[in-house]
Amino acid sequence: MRPAAALGAVWAAALLWGECGVFMAGGPCRRWRAERGGAGAAPWGGEEGWPCALAAVADPQLTDAFSYGMAPGSAALAAAEHVSDVYMRRAFRWGVVWRERPADVLLLGDLFDGGRVLSDVDWAAHLARLEAIFPGSTRSGGRFWHVAGNHDVGLGRYHNCGAAARWAAAFGPRNAQKLFGGGGVHTAALVDAPAWTHQDHLRPPNVDTPCKYCITELTACMQEEVRAAAAFTEDAARRGLPPLLAATHIPLWRPNQPCGNPRQRPGTAVEPLRGMSYQNTLPQQATADILAALDPVLVLSGDDHDTCAFLHPTGVLEITVPTFSWLQGQRIPGFAAVRPDPSGAPRVVVDVCPLPDQRRIYSTYGALLCLSAAAIFTKPLWAADPYRREKALADGDAEAPRLGLAAARRRLFARGWAARVACSIGVQIVSVLCTYALLLWVL
């Protein structure tokens, strides 16, 4: 094989692996088990064969002008949006759908980074990007479930009633009950987490202490959201059929204690803090009311962008799912695969699976680019052809084989070596770009 062809084959293999194979191969998942009844429940066994009934994706937060302060319409923003969207599209297609074959998909909120402040035109453009990444996610009545996040509708004084109405029109009610598992034998409750924070943002009466993010009264739409959230949990409590799963964008309240080994930031916790349009946990009383009314076996949450497993005092396991985007503060994104007992028993297995490290993939491309450039530039010095005696004699230059290295370099330049190297580099660049464009079209 000619050196140029060999180099092209190496690049094709590297691009195919980095843009597809690494997502299909995946990485080791971390597994948790949850069941109703604790030690008195039936013994575990055979869960290895349980299919993935639900894939949970948290905080895709499509990169936009609000993410890193990039100017709208700039080349830098276009590049950031491109690499973000391409990564998530391949991660979902090959890492989630191809590997796990989920029956349903749960999007745990924060779909767009600037969701609460987008204009209608920008919102429509973001919806088109979301549909390209998660096909079917913008069509109602499909296999995609949605819960609202703080980036979608805002919190406290930054709550946007127009954005909330727009979100509900696109994705449906913010409180809902779903059926999943084989034949719909399990239920899931989708909780409107932002609504449960509204009361927590009210300024306490007769208190003059500065409260930067407080509000003096709830708007009409906020009051309606509070009533809808309370009515949903009260209705669930009256039915007396506790769901297997509850989903909330904002994690439930817990003491400020480290999450343990699952986190990429070891020793850190999901602290009960809040700031401009964000709140790390739901209020303590709201958490108690939700758990008492729903009494789920498992809670899935997002917002924190890192993995956290917490066992509430009531025995309910909560898994905080990491972000799905590699541009949201975590080098290794991830998702959760939910595997309920097919028999209908109230127990479930949750696998939190990592996605590829995109920075490492780009570093591999950079190293390969340096090696390719070195090979192209030094080829005339290590290739045998320029120094073959037969060729030199045919040119009438009997002294060429005995020339020193410096003289050989001068002769190479005189014979157009620089032009040939530039041509080789150009051909390799065009080949790589064509291969990448083909992969973009195919994958």
Coordinates of C-alpha atoms in Angstrom, one line a residue:
M1 CA 0.0 0.0 0.0
R2 CA 1.3 3.4 -0.9
P3 CA 2.1 5.7 2.1
A4 CA -0.5 8.2 1.1
A5 CA -3.2 5.5 0.9
A6 CA -2.1 4.0 4.2
L7 CA -2.3 7.4 5.9
G8 CA -5.7 8.0 4.5
A9 CA -6.8 4.6 5.8
V10 CA -5.6 5.4 9.2
W11 CA -7.5 8.7 9.2
A12 CA -10.7 7.0 8.0
A13 CA -10.5 4.4 10.8
A14 CA -9.8 7.1 13.4
L15 CA -12.8 9.2 12.3
L16 CA -15.1 6.2 12.0
W17 CA -14.1 5.1 15.6
G18 CA -14.2 8.6 17.1
E19 CA -17.5 9.6 15.4
C20 CA -19.4 6.3 15.8
G21 CA -17.6 3.3 17.2
V22 CA -16.8 4.9 20.5
F23 CA -20.4 5.7 21.1
M24 CA -21.5 2.1 20.2
A25 CA -18.9 0.6 22.5
G26 CA -19.9 2.6 25.5
G27 CA -18.3 2.3 28.9
P28 CA -19.0 0.5 32.2
C29 CA -22.3 1.5 33.8
R30 CA -22.9 2.0 37.5
R31 CA -25.9 0.0 38.8
W32 CA -28.4 0.7 41.6
R33 CA -31.3 -1.4 42.7
A34 CA -34.5 -0.1 44.4
E35 CA -37.6 -1.9 45.6
R36 CA -40.6 -1.4 47.8
G37 CA -40.6 -3.2 51.1
G38 CA -36.9 -3.1 51.7
A39 CA -35.5 -6.2 53.4
G40 CA -38.9 -7.9 53.3
A41 CA -39.2 -7.8 49.6
A42 CA -38.6 -10.8 47.3
P43 CA -34.9 -11.7 46.7
W44 CA -33.1 -10.2 43.7
G45 CA -32.2 -12.4 40.8
G46 CA -32.4 -12.4 37.0
E47 CA -32.3 -8.7 36.6
E48 CA -29.5 -9.0 34.0
G49 CA -32.2 -9.9 31.4
W50 CA -34.5 -7.1 32.2
P51 CA -35.0 -4.8 29.1
C52 CA -34.5 -1.0 29.2
A53 CA -38.0 0.3 29.5
L54 CA -37.0 4.0 29.9
A55 CA -33.9 6.0 29.1
A56 CA -33.5 9.2 31.1
V57 CA -31.6 12.1 29.6
A58 CA -30.9 15.2 31.7
D59 CA -29.9 18.7 30.9
P60 CA -29.0 18.7 27.2
Q61 CA -29.1 22.5 27.4
L62 CA -28.5 23.1 23.7
T63 CA -25.6 25.6 23.4
D64 CA -26.7 29.0 22.3
A65 CA -25.7 32.7 22.7
F66 CA -26.6 32.5 26.4
S67 CA -24.1 29.7 27.2
Y68 CA -20.7 31.4 26.9
G69 CA -21.5 35.0 26.0
M70 CA -20.7 34.4 22.3
A71 CA -22.2 36.9 19.8
P72 CA -25.3 35.7 18.0
G73 CA -24.5 34.7 14.4
S74 CA -20.8 34.6 15.1
A75 CA -18.6 31.8 13.7
A76 CA -17.5 30.8 17.2
L77 CA -21.1 30.3 18.3
A78 CA -21.9 28.3 15.1
A79 CA -18.9 26.1 15.7
A80 CA -19.9 25.5 19.4
E81 CA -23.5 24.7 18.5
H82 CA -22.3 22.3 15.8
V83 CA -19.9 20.3 17.9
S84 CA -22.5 20.2 20.8
D85 CA -25.4 19.0 18.6
V86 CA -23.3 16.5 16.6
Y87 CA -22.1 14.9 19.8
M88 CA -25.5 14.6 21.4
R89 CA -27.1 13.3 18.2
R90 CA -24.5 10.5 17.9
A91 CA -24.7 9.8 21.7
F92 CA -28.4 9.4 21.5
R93 CA -28.5 7.4 18.2
W94 CA -25.7 5.0 19.0
G95 CA -25.1 5.2 22.8
V96 CA -28.8 5.2 23.9
V97 CA -31.1 3.9 21.1
W98 CA -28.7 1.4 19.5
R99 CA -27.2 0.0 22.7
E100 CA -30.2 0.1 25.1
R101 CA -33.3 -0.1 22.8
P102 CA -35.5 1.9 25.3
A103 CA -39.2 1.8 24.8
D104 CA -39.6 5.4 26.1
V105 CA -37.3 8.3 26.7
L106 CA -37.5 10.8 29.6
L107 CA -36.1 14.3 29.1
L108 CA -35.4 15.7 32.5
G109 CA -35.7 19.4 31.7
D110 CA -33.3 22.2 30.8
L111 CA -33.6 21.6 27.0
F112 CA -32.2 24.9 25.9
D113 CA -29.6 27.0 27.8
G114 CA -31.6 30.2 27.2
G115 CA -35.0 28.7 27.0
R116 CA -36.8 31.1 29.3
V117 CA -35.6 34.2 27.4
L118 CA -35.7 33.0 23.8
S119 CA -37.8 34.9 21.2
D120 CA -40.4 32.9 19.4
V121 CA -38.2 32.7 16.3
D122 CA -35.2 31.5 18.3
W123 CA -37.5 29.0 20.1
A124 CA -38.6 27.5 16.8
A125 CA -35.0 27.2 15.7
H126 CA -34.1 25.5 18.9
L127 CA -37.0 23.1 18.6
A128 CA -35.7 22.1 15.1
R129 CA -32.3 21.5 16.6
L130 CA -33.8 19.4 19.4
E131 CA -35.8 17.3 16.9
A132 CA -32.6 16.7 14.9
I133 CA -30.8 15.4 18.1
F134 CA -33.7 13.5 19.6
P135 CA -36.0 12.5 16.7
G136 CA -39.6 12.5 17.8
S137 CA -39.0 14.6 20.9
T138 CA -41.1 17.6 19.7
R139 CA -44.1 15.5 18.6
S140 CA -46.9 15.0 21.3
G141 CA -48.2 11.6 22.1
G142 CA -44.9 9.8 21.3
R143 CA -42.5 7.9 23.4
F144 CA -40.8 11.1 24.7
W145 CA -41.7 12.4 28.2
H146 CA -40.8 15.9 29.4
V147 CA -40.4 17.6 32.7
A148 CA -39.8 21.4 32.9
G149 CA -36.5 22.8 34.2
N150 CA -35.4 26.2 35.5
H151 CA -33.7 27.0 32.2
D152 CA -37.0 26.3 30.4
V153 CA -39.4 28.5 32.5
G154 CA -37.3 30.3 35.1
L155 CA -37.6 30.5 38.9
G156 CA -38.7 33.1 41.3
R157 CA -38.4 36.7 40.0
Y158 CA -37.0 35.2 36.7
H159 CA -40.0 33.0 36.1
N160 CA -41.4 33.7 32.6
C161 CA -45.1 33.0 32.2
G162 CA -44.9 33.3 28.4
A163 CA -42.1 30.8 28.3
A164 CA -44.0 28.4 30.6
A165 CA -47.1 28.6 28.4
R166 CA -45.0 28.0 25.3
W167 CA -43.3 25.0 26.9
A168 CA -46.7 23.5 27.9
A169 CA -48.0 24.1 24.4
A170 CA -45.1 22.2 22.9
F171 CA -44.7 19.3 25.4
G172 CA -47.9 19.0 27.3
P173 CA -48.9 19.3 30.9
R174 CA -46.1 19.8 33.4
N175 CA -47.7 17.4 35.9
A176 CA -48.5 14.0 34.3
Q177 CA -48.7 10.3 34.9
K178 CA -47.3 7.8 32.4
L179 CA -47.4 4.1 31.9
F180 CA -44.2 2.2 31.0
G181 CA -42.7 -1.3 31.1
G182 CA -44.0 -4.4 29.4
G183 CA -47.6 -3.8 28.7
G184 CA -47.6 -0.6 30.8
V185 CA -47.5 -2.4 34.1
H186 CA -45.6 0.4 35.9
T187 CA -46.5 4.0 36.4
A188 CA -44.4 7.1 36.5
A189 CA -45.2 10.5 37.9
L190 CA -43.8 13.6 36.2
V191 CA -43.5 16.4 38.8
D192 CA -43.5 20.1 38.0
A193 CA -40.4 21.0 40.0
P194 CA -40.3 24.8 39.3
A195 CA -43.9 25.2 40.7
W196 CA -42.8 23.7 44.0
T197 CA -40.2 26.4 44.4
H198 CA -42.6 29.4 43.9
Q199 CA -43.6 29.7 47.6
D200 CA -40.0 29.4 48.6
H201 CA -39.1 32.6 46.7
L202 CA -41.7 34.7 48.5
R203 CA -40.2 37.4 50.8
P204 CA -41.2 36.6 54.4
P205 CA -43.7 39.2 55.8
N206 CA -42.4 41.9 58.1
V207 CA -38.7 40.9 57.4
D208 CA -36.4 43.6 56.2
T209 CA -33.4 41.4 55.5
P210 CA -32.1 41.8 51.9
C211 CA -33.3 39.0 49.7
K212 CA -31.8 39.4 46.2
Y213 CA -34.0 36.7 44.5
C214 CA -37.2 37.0 46.5
I215 CA -40.6 38.1 45.1
T216 CA -43.3 40.0 47.0
E217 CA -46.2 38.1 45.5
L218 CA -47.0 35.3 43.1
T219 CA -48.2 36.2 39.6
A220 CA -51.5 34.7 38.4
C221 CA -49.7 32.0 36.3
M222 CA -47.5 31.1 39.2
Q223 CA -50.5 30.7 41.5
E224 CA -52.1 28.4 38.9
E225 CA -48.9 26.3 38.7
V226 CA -48.8 26.0 42.5
R227 CA -52.5 24.8 42.5
A228 CA -51.9 22.4 39.6
A229 CA -48.8 20.8 41.3
A230 CA -50.7 20.4 44.7
A231 CA -53.8 19.0 43.0
F232 CA -51.7 16.5 41.1
T233 CA -50.0 15.1 44.2
E234 CA -53.3 15.1 46.2
D235 CA -55.0 13.2 43.4
A236 CA -52.2 10.7 43.4
A237 CA -52.5 10.2 47.2
R238 CA -56.2 9.7 46.9
R239 CA -55.8 7.0 44.3
G240 CA -53.6 5.0 46.6
L241 CA -51.6 3.6 43.7
P242 CA -48.1 4.8 44.3
P243 CA -45.9 5.0 41.2
L244 CA -42.8 3.1 40.7
L245 CA -41.0 6.2 39.5
A246 CA -41.2 9.9 40.1
A247 CA -39.3 12.4 37.9
T248 CA -38.3 15.9 38.8
H249 CA -35.9 18.3 37.2
I250 CA -34.7 19.8 40.6
P251 CA -33.4 17.2 43.1
L252 CA -35.3 16.7 46.3
W253 CA -34.1 18.2 49.5
R254 CA -31.4 16.3 51.5
P255 CA -28.8 17.2 54.1
N256 CA -25.6 18.8 52.8
Q257 CA -23.5 15.6 52.6
P258 CA -21.2 14.3 49.9
C259 CA -22.8 12.0 47.3
G260 CA -19.8 9.6 47.3
N261 CA -18.0 7.8 44.5
P262 CA -20.4 8.2 41.6
R263 CA -19.5 11.9 41.2
Q264 CA -16.9 13.3 38.8
R265 CA -16.2 15.8 41.6
P266 CA -15.5 13.5 44.5
G267 CA -16.4 14.7 47.9
T268 CA -19.0 17.2 46.7
A269 CA -22.7 17.3 47.5
V270 CA -26.0 18.6 46.0
E271 CA -26.1 21.6 48.3
P272 CA -29.5 23.2 49.1
L273 CA -28.5 26.6 47.6
R274 CA -30.2 29.0 45.1
G275 CA -29.2 31.9 42.9
M276 CA -30.3 33.7 39.8
S277 CA -33.0 31.5 38.3
Y278 CA -31.7 28.3 39.8
Q279 CA -32.2 26.3 43.0
N280 CA -30.2 23.2 43.7
T281 CA -32.9 21.3 45.7
L282 CA -36.6 21.6 46.2
P283 CA -37.7 23.1 49.6
Q284 CA -37.6 20.7 52.5
Q285 CA -41.4 20.8 53.1
A286 CA -42.1 20.4 49.4
T287 CA -39.9 17.3 49.4
A288 CA -41.7 15.8 52.3
D289 CA -45.1 16.5 50.7
I290 CA -44.1 14.9 47.4
L291 CA -42.6 11.8 49.0
A292 CA -45.6 11.4 51.3
A293 CA -48.2 11.8 48.5
L294 CA -46.5 9.8 45.7
D295 CA -44.5 7.3 47.7
P296 CA -42.4 6.2 44.7
V297 CA -39.8 3.4 44.7
L298 CA -37.3 5.5 42.7
V299 CA -36.8 9.2 42.0
L300 CA -34.9 10.5 39.0
S301 CA -33.7 14.1 38.9
G302 CA -31.3 16.3 36.9
D303 CA -30.1 19.9 37.2
D304 CA -26.8 19.2 39.0
H305 CA -25.0 17.9 35.8
D306 CA -23.2 15.3 37.9
T307 CA -24.3 11.8 39.2
C308 CA -25.5 11.5 42.7
A309 CA -27.2 8.6 44.6
F310 CA -29.1 9.5 47.7
L311 CA -31.3 7.2 49.9
H312 CA -34.0 9.3 51.6
P313 CA -35.0 8.5 55.2
T314 CA -38.3 7.1 53.8
G315 CA -36.4 4.5 52.0
V316 CA -36.8 6.1 48.5
L317 CA -33.7 6.0 46.3
E318 CA -33.0 9.1 44.3
I319 CA -30.6 9.1 41.3
T320 CA -29.5 12.4 39.9
V321 CA -28.7 11.9 36.2
P322 CA -25.6 13.6 34.7
T323 CA -25.9 16.1 31.9
F324 CA -26.1 14.7 28.3
S325 CA -23.9 17.5 26.9
W326 CA -20.1 17.6 26.9
L327 CA -20.2 21.4 27.0
Q328 CA -22.0 21.7 30.4
G329 CA -19.1 21.4 32.8
Q330 CA -18.6 17.6 32.8
R331 CA -16.0 15.9 30.7
I332 CA -17.9 12.6 30.8
P333 CA -21.6 13.1 30.2
G334 CA -24.1 10.2 30.7
F335 CA -27.6 9.0 30.9
A336 CA -29.7 6.5 32.9
A337 CA -31.3 3.2 31.7
V338 CA -34.3 2.2 33.9
R339 CA -35.1 -1.5 33.9
P340 CA -38.3 -2.3 35.9
D341 CA -39.2 -5.8 36.9
P342 CA -41.1 -7.2 33.8
S343 CA -43.4 -9.2 36.2
G344 CA -44.9 -6.0 37.6
A345 CA -43.2 -6.3 41.0
P346 CA -42.4 -2.9 42.6
R347 CA -38.6 -3.0 42.0
V348 CA -36.3 -1.5 39.5
V349 CA -32.7 -1.5 38.3
V350 CA -31.1 1.8 37.2
D351 CA -27.8 1.9 35.2
V352 CA -26.1 5.2 34.9
C353 CA -23.9 4.9 31.8
P354 CA -21.1 7.2 30.8
L355 CA -20.7 8.7 27.3
P356 CA -17.4 9.3 25.5
D357 CA -14.9 12.0 26.5
Q358 CA -15.1 14.3 23.5
R359 CA -12.0 16.2 24.5
R360 CA -10.0 13.0 24.4
I361 CA -11.4 12.2 21.0
Y362 CA -10.3 15.7 19.7
S363 CA -6.9 15.2 21.4
T364 CA -6.5 11.9 19.5
Y365 CA -7.3 13.7 16.2
G366 CA -4.7 16.4 17.1
A367 CA -2.0 13.8 17.8
L368 CA -2.8 12.0 14.6
L369 CA -2.6 15.3 12.7
C370 CA 0.9 16.0 14.1
L371 CA 2.1 12.6 13.2
S372 CA 0.6 13.0 9.7
A373 CA 2.3 16.3 9.2
A374 CA 5.6 14.9 10.4
A375 CA 5.3 11.9 8.0
I376 CA 4.5 14.1 5.1
F377 CA 7.3 16.6 5.7
T378 CA 10.0 14.0 6.4
K379 CA 9.0 11.5 3.7
P380 CA 11.6 12.7 1.1
L381 CA 14.3 12.2 3.7
W382 CA 13.5 8.7 4.7
A383 CA 12.0 7.4 1.5
A384 CA 14.4 5.3 -0.6
D385 CA 13.3 6.5 -4.0
P386 CA 15.2 9.8 -4.1
Y387 CA 18.5 8.1 -3.3
R388 CA 18.3 5.1 -5.5
R389 CA 21.5 4.7 -7.6
E390 CA 19.6 3.5 -10.6
K391 CA 17.5 6.7 -10.8
A392 CA 20.5 8.9 -10.2
L393 CA 22.5 7.2 -13.0
A394 CA 19.6 7.5 -15.4
D395 CA 19.7 11.3 -14.7
G396 CA 23.4 11.3 -15.4
D397 CA 24.3 12.3 -11.9
A398 CA 26.8 9.6 -10.7
E399 CA 27.7 11.5 -7.6
A400 CA 24.2 11.8 -6.2
P401 CA 24.3 8.6 -4.0
R402 CA 27.4 9.9 -2.2
L403 CA 26.1 13.3 -1.4
G404 CA 25.7 14.2 2.3
L405 CA 22.3 14.8 4.0
A406 CA 22.6 18.6 3.7
A407 CA 23.3 18.5 0.0
A408 CA 20.5 16.0 -0.5
R409 CA 18.1 18.4 1.2
R410 CA 19.3 21.3 -1.1
R411 CA 18.7 19.1 -4.1
L412 CA 15.2 18.2 -2.9
F413 CA 14.3 21.8 -2.6
A414 CA 15.7 22.5 -6.0
R415 CA 13.6 19.7 -7.5
G416 CA 10.3 21.1 -6.1
W417 CA 10.1 19.1 -2.8
A418 CA 8.3 22.0 -1.0
A419 CA 5.6 22.0 -3.7
R420 CA 5.2 18.3 -3.5
V421 CA 4.9 18.4 0.3
A422 CA 2.3 21.2 0.1
C423 CA 0.4 19.1 -2.5
S424 CA 0.5 16.0 -0.2
I425 CA -0.8 18.0 2.8
G426 CA -3.6 19.5 0.7
V427 CA -4.7 16.1 -0.6
Q428 CA -4.7 14.7 3.0
I429 CA -6.7 17.6 4.3
V430 CA -9.2 17.3 1.5
S431 CA -9.5 13.5 2.2
V432 CA -10.0 14.0 5.9
L433 CA -12.7 16.7 5.3
C434 CA -14.5 14.5 2.7
T435 CA -14.4 11.6 5.1
Y436 CA -15.8 13.7 8.0
A437 CA -18.5 15.1 5.7
L438 CA -19.5 11.6 4.7
L439 CA -19.7 10.5 8.3
L440 CA -21.8 13.6 9.1
W441 CA -24.2 12.6 6.3
V442 CA -24.3 8.9 7.2
L443 CA -24.3 9.1 11.0

